[in-house]
C-alpha positions as a LaTeX table, in Angstrom:
\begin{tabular}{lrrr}
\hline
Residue & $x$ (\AA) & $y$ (\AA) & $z$ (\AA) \\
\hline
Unk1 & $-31.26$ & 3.25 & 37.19 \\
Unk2 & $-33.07$ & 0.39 & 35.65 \\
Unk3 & $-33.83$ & 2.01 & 32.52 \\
Unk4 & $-30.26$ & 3.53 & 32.53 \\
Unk5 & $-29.05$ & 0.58 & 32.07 \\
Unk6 & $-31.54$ & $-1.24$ & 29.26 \\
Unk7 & $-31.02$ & 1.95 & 27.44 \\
Unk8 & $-27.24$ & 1.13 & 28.04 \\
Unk9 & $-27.51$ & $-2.87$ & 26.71 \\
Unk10 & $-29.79$ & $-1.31$ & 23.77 \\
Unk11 & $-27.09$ & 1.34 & 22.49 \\
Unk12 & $-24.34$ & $-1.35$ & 22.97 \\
Unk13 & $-26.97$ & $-3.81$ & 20.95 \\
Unk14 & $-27.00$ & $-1.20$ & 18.13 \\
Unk15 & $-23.30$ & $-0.64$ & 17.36 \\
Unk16 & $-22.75$ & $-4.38$ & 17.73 \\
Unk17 & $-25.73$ & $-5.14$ & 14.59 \\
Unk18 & $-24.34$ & $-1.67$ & 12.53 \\
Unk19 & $-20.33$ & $-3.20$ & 13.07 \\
Unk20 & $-21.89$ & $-6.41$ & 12.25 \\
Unk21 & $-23.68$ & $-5.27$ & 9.35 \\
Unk22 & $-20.90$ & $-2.98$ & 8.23 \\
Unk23 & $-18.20$ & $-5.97$ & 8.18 \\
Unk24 & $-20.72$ & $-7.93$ & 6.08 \\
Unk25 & $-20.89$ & $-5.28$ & 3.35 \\
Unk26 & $-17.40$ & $-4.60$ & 3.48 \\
Unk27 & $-16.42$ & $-8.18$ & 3.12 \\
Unk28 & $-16.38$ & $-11.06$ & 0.16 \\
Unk29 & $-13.71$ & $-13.56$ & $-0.45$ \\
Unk30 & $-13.13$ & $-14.91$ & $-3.73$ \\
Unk31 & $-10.14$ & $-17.11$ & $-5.89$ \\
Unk32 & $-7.29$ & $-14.63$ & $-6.99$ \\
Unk33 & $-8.28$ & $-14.56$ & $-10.63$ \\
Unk34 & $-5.87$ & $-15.66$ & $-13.39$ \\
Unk35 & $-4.30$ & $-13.00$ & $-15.27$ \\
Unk36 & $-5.81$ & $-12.41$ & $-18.53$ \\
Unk37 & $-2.89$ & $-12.78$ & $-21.46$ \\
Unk38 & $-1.73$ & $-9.46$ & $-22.86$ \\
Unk39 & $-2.18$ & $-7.54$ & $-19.98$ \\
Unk40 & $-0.25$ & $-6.04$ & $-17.10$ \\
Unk41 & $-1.06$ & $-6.56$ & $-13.62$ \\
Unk42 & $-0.48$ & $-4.31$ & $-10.57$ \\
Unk43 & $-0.89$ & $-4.54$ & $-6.96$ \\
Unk44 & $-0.39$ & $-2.71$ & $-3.57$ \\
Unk45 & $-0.26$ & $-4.04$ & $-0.24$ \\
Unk46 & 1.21 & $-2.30$ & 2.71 \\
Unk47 & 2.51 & $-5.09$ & 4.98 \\
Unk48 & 3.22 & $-3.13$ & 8.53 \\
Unk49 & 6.73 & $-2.71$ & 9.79 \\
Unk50 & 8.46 & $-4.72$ & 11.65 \\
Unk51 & 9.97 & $-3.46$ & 15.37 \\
Unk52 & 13.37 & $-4.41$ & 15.70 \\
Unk53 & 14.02 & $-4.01$ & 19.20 \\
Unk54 & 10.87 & $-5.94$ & 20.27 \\
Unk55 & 11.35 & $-9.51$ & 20.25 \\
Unk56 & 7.95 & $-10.84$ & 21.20 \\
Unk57 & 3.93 & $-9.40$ & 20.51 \\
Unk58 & 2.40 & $-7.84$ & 17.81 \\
Unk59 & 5.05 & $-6.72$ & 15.00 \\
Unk60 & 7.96 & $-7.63$ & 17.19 \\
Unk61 & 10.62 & $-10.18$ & 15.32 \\
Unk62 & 8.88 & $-13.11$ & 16.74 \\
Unk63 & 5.16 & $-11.72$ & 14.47 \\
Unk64 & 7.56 & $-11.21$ & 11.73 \\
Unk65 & 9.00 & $-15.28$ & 11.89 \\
Unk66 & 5.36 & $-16.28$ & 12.46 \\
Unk67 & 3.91 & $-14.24$ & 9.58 \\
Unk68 & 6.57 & $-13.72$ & 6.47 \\
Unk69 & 5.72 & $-17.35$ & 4.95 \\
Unk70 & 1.86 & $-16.10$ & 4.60 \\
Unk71 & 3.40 & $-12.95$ & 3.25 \\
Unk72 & 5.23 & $-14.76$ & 0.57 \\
Unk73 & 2.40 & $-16.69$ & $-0.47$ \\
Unk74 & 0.65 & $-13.98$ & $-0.41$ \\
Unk75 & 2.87 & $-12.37$ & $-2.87$ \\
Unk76 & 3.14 & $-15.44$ & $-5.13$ \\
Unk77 & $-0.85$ & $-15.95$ & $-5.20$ \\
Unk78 & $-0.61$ & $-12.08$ & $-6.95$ \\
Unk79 & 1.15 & $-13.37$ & $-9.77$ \\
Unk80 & 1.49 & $-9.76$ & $-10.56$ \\
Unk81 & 3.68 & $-7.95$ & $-12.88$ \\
Unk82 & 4.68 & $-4.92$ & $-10.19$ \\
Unk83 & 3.56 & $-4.96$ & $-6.85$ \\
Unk84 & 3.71 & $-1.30$ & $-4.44$ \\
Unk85 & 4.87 & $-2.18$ & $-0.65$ \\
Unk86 & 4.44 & 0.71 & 2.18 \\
Unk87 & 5.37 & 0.16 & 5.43 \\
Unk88 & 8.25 & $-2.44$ & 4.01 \\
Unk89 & 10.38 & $-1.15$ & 7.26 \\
Unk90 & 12.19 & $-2.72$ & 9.94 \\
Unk91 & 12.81 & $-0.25$ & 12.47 \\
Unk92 & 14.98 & 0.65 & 14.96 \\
Unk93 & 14.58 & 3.79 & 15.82 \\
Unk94 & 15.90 & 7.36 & 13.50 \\
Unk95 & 15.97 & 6.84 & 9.90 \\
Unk96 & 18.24 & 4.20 & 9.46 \\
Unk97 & 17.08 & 2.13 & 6.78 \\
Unk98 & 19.97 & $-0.35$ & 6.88 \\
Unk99 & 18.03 & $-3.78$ & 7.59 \\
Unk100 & 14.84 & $-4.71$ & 5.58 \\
Unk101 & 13.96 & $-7.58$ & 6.79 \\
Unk102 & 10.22 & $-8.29$ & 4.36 \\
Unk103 & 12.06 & $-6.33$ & 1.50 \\
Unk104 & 15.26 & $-8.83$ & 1.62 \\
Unk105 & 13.05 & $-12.40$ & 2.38 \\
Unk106 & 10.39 & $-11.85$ & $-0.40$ \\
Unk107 & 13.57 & $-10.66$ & $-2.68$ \\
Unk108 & 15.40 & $-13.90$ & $-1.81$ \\
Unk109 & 12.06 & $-15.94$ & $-1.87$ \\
Unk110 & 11.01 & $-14.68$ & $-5.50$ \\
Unk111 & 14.06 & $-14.51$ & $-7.56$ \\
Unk112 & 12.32 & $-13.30$ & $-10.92$ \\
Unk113 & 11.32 & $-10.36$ & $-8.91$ \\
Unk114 & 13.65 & $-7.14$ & $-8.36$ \\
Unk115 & 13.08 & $-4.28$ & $-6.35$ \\
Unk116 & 12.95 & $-0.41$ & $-7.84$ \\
Unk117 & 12.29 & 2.50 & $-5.74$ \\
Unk118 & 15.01 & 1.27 & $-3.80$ \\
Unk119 & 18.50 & 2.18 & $-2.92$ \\
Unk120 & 21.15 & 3.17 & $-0.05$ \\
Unk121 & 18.68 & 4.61 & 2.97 \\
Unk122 & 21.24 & 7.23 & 3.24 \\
Unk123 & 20.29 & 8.65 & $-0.35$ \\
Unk124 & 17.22 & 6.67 & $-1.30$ \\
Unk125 & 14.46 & 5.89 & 1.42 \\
Unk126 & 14.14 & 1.80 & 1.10 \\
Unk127 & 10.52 & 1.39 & 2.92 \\
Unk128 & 8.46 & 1.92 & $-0.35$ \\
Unk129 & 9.75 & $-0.58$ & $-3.02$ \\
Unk130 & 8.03 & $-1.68$ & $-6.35$ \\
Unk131 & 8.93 & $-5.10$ & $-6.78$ \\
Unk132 & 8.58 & $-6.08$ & $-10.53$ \\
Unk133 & 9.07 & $-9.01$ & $-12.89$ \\
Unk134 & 12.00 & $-8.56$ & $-14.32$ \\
Unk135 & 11.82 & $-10.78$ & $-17.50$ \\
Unk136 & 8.29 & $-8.59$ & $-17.97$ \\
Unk137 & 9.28 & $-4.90$ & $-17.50$ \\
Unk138 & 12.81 & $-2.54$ & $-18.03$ \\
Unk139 & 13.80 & $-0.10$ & $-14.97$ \\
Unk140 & 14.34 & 2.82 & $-16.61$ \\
Unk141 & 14.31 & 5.42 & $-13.85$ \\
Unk142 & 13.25 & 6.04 & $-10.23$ \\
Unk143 & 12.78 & 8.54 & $-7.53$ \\
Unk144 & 11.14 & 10.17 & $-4.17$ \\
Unk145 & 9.51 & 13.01 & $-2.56$ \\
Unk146 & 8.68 & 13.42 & 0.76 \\
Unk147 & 4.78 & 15.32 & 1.64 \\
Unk148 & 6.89 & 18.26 & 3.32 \\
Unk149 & 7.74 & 22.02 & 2.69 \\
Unk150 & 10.80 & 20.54 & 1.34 \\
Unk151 & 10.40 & 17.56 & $-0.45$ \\
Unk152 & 13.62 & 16.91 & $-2.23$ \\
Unk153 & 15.08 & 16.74 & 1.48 \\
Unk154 & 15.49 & 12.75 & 2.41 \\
Unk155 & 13.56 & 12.23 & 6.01 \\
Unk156 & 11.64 & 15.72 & 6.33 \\
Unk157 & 8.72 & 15.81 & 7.85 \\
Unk158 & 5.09 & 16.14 & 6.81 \\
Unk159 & 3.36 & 19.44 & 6.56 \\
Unk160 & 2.43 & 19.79 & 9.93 \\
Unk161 & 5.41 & 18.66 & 11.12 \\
Unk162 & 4.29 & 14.74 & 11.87 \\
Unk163 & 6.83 & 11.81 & 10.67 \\
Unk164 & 8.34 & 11.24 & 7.82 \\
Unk165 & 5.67 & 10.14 & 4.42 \\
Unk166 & 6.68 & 10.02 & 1.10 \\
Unk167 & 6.15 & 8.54 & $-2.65$ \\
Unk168 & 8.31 & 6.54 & $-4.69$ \\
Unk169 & 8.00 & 6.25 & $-8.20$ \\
Unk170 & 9.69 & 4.25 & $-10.81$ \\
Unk171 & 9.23 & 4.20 & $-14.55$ \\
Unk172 & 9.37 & 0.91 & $-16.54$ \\
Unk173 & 8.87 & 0.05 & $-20.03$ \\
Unk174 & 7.41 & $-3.60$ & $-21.27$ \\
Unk175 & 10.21 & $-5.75$ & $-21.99$ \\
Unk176 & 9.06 & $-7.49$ & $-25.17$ \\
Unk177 & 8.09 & $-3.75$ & $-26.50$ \\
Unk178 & 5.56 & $-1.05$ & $-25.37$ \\
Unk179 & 5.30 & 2.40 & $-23.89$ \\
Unk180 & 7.16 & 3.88 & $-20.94$ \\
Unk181 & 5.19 & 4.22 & $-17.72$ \\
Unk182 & 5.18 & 5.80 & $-14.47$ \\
Unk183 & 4.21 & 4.04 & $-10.97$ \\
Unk184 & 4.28 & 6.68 & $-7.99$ \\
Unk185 & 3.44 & 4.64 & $-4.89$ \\
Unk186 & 2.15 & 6.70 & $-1.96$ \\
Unk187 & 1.04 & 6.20 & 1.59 \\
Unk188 & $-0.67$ & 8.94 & 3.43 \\
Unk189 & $-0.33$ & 10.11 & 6.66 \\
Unk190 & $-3.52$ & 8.91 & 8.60 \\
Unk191 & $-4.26$ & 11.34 & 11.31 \\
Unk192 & $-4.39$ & 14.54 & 9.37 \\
Unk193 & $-6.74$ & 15.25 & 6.50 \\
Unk194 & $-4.93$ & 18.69 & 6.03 \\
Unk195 & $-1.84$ & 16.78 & 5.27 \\
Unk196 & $-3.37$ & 14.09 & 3.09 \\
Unk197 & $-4.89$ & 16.68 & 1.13 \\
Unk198 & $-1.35$ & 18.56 & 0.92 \\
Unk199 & 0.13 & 15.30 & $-0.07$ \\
Unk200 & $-2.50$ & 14.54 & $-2.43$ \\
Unk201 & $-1.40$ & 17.86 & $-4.25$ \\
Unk202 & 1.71 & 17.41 & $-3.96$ \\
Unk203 & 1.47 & 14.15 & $-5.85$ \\
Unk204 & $-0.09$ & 15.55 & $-8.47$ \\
Unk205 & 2.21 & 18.72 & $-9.48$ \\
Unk206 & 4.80 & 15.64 & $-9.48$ \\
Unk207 & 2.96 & 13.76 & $-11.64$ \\
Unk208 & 2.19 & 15.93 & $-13.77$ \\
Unk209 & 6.27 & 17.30 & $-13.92$ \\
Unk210 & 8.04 & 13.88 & $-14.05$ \\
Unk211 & 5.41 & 11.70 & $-16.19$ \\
Unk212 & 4.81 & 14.70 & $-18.35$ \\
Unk213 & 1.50 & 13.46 & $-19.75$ \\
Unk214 & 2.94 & 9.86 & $-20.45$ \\
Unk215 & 1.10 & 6.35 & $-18.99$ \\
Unk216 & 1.01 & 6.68 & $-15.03$ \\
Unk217 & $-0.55$ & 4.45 & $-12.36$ \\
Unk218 & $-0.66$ & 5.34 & $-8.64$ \\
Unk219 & $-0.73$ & 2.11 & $-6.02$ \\
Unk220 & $-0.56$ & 2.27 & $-2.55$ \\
Unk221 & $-2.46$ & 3.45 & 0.92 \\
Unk222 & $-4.23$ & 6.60 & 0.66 \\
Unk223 & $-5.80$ & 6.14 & 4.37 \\
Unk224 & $-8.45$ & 7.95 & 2.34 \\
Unk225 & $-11.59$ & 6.41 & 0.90 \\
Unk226 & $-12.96$ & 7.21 & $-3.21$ \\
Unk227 & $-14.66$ & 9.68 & $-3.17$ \\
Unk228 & $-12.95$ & 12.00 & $-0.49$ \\
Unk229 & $-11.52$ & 15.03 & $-0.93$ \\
Unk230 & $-8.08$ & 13.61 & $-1.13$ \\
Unk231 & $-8.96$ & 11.01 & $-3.76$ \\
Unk232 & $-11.15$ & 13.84 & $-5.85$ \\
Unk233 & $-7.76$ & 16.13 & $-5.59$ \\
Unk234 & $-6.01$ & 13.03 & $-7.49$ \\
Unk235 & $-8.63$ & 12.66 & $-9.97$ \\
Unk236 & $-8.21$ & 16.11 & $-10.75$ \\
Unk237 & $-4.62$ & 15.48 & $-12.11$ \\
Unk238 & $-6.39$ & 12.72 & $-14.60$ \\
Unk239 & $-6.68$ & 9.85 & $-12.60$ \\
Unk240 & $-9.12$ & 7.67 & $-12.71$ \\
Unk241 & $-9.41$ & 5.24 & $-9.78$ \\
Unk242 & $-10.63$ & 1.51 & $-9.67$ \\
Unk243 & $-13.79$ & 0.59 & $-7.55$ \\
Unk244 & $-12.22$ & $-1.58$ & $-4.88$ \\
Unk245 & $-15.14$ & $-2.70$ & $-3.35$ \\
Unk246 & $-15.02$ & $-3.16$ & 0.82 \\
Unk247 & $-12.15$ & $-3.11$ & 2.78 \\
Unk248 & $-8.69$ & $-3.09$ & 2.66 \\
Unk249 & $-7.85$ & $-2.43$ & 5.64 \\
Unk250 & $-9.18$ & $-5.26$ & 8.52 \\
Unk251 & $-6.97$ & $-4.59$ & 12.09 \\
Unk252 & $-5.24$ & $-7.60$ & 11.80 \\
Unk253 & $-8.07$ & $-9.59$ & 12.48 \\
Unk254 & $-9.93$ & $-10.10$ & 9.35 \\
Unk255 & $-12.77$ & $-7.18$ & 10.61 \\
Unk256 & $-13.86$ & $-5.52$ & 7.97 \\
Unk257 & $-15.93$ & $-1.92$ & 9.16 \\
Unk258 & $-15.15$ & 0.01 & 6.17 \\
Unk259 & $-14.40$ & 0.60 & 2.77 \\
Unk260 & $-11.42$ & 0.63 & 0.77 \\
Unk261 & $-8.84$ & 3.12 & 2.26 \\
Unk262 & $-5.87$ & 1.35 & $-0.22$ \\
Unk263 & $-6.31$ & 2.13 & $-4.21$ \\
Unk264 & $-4.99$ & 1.51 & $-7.89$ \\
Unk265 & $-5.51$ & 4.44 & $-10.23$ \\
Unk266 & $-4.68$ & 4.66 & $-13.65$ \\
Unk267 & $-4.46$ & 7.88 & $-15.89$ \\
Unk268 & $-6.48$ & 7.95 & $-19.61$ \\
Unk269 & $-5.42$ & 5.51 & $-21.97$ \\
Unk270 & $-4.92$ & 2.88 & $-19.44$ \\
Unk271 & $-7.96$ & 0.24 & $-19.71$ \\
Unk272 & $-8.91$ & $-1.81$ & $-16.58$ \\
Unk273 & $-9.26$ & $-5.67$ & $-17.45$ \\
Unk274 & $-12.02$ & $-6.45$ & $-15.02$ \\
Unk275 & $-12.83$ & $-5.58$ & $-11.63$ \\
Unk276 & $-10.37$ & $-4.78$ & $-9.27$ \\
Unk277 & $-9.36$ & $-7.58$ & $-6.40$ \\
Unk278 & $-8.79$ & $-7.64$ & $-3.00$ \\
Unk279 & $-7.28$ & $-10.45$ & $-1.31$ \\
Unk280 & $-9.31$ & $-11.18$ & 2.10 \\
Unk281 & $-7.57$ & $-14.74$ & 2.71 \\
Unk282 & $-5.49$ & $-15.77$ & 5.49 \\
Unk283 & $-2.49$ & $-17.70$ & 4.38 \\
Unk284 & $-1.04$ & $-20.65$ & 6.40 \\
Unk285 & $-3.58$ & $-20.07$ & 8.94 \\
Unk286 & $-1.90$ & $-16.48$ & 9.89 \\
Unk287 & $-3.03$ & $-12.87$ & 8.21 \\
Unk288 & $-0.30$ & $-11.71$ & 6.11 \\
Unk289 & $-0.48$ & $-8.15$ & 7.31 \\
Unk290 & $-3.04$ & $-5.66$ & 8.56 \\
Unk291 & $-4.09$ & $-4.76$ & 4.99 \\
Unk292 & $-5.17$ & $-6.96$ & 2.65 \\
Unk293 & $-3.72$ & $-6.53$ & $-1.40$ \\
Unk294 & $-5.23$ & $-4.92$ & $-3.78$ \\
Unk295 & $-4.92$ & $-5.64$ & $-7.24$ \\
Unk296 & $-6.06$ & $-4.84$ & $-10.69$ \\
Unk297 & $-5.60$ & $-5.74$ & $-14.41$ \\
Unk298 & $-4.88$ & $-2.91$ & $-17.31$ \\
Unk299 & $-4.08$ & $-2.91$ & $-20.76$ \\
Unk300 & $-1.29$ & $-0.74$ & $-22.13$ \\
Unk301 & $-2.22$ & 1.61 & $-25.30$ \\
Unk302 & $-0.78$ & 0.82 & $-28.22$ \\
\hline
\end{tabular}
């Protein structure tokens, strides 16, 4: 029973140095960089729904009065030019979509900002915005499809029949003068690697219909990491992902055990300025979300 036990303490001794070890090489903290002139930055954060009918505990309304000022600073220390949301939800149960409670406060918070890929929940599913600058970039058009048999049906559920997922797109132009692009913003359905990969698809026969072979960037949380199947499925449609290095997802607690499960990608054409970024910083003393952002800097061609 004895050595039961020691070889009990040394197997328990083991995961605690690898989680150790992992959250070191999956971490790094660093300023938020300023952005270089003549380029356009983008950025993806999903920032966890909030439960309506809960008031207290974790993502009740209470969480959601003690953590939307480090969300807002959050969002202002971006400085970016577009910014992909998922999980930008406060729910109550069904698919009503009627109160957005992160989507309204960051609007009223950041005036120079507007959201896109955004409308009447009855018509236009409001949980995956693209806020943008809107003295930097012209809404031109917009959209959604949900990862389902049917995805021009609002609310239908994923492939294997789990809850509702879906992209948003919008497609912008630069307001001082540029080339149209798109910005599909996705979040993946986390349990099911069939469906990610059917998602993943799914994405790109979009792509490749709506943005026609035009500028396109894809932001937002693949619960995949690079190199995956569902990532390599992406780059097949001509996307070209950043290397987010370490984490970007940390359990609310600023662990960081693996690598980056939320991504920017960019099709040909569109040149990274720099490394990507991700934001590991608590603001106000209080973690903004359960993912950290993720942004990167890209020049537009010509």
């Amino acid at each position: 029973m004895k050595h039961l036990f020691r070889y009990a303490a040394l197997a328990c001794l083991s995961l605690l140095l690898l989680a150790c070890a992992a959250h070191v090489a999956n971490s790094g903290r660093g300023p938020v960089p300023e952005k270089p002139p003549g380029t356009l930055r983008l950025a993806t954060q999903n920032v966890h729904y909030i439960l309506l009918r809960k008031p207290t505990g974790a993502w009740s309304l209470a969480d959601w009065e003690g953590r939307k000022g480090a969300l807002d600073d959050a969002f202002k220390a971006l400085d970016a030019d577009a910014v992909a949301f998922q999980e930008m939800e406060s729910f109550a149960g069904g698919d009503d979509g009627s109160v957005n409670l992160a989507r309204d406060f960051l609007l009223d918070q950041n005036p120079g900002y507007a959201a896109a890929a955004s409308g009447d929940w009855r018509t236009f599913p409001p949980t995956q915005p693209i806020f943008y600058r809107h003295d930097a970039l012209r809404l031109l058009d917009q959209g959604w499809f949900f990862f389902s048999d049917t995805p021009d049906v609002i609310y239908s559920r994923t492939f294997d029949g789990s809850y509702p997922a879906f992209a948003s797109w919008a497609q912008f132009a630069p307001a001082q003068g540029g080339p149209a692009f798109h910005v599909f913003n996705v979040h993946f359905e986390y349990k099911s690697r069939s469906n990610r990969q059917r998602s993943a698809a799914l994405v790109a026969e979009r792509i490749a219909s709506l943005a026609a072979g035009g500028p396109v960037f894809l932001l937002g949380d693949l619960n995949a990491l690079a190199g995956s199947r569902t990532a390599d499925i992406l780059a097949g449609a001509g996307l070209q992902f950043a290397p987010v290095r370490g984490a970007t997802y940390h359990f609310n607690r600023g662990i960081n055990l693996f690598g980056a499960i939320d991504h920017i990608a960019a099709s040909a054409g569109l040149l990274p300025v720099g490394a990507p970024v991700v934001v590991r910083s608590r603001f106000r003393g209080v973690w903004p979300s359960d993912h950290y952002p993720v942004l990167g800097d890209f020049r537009l061609p010509e």
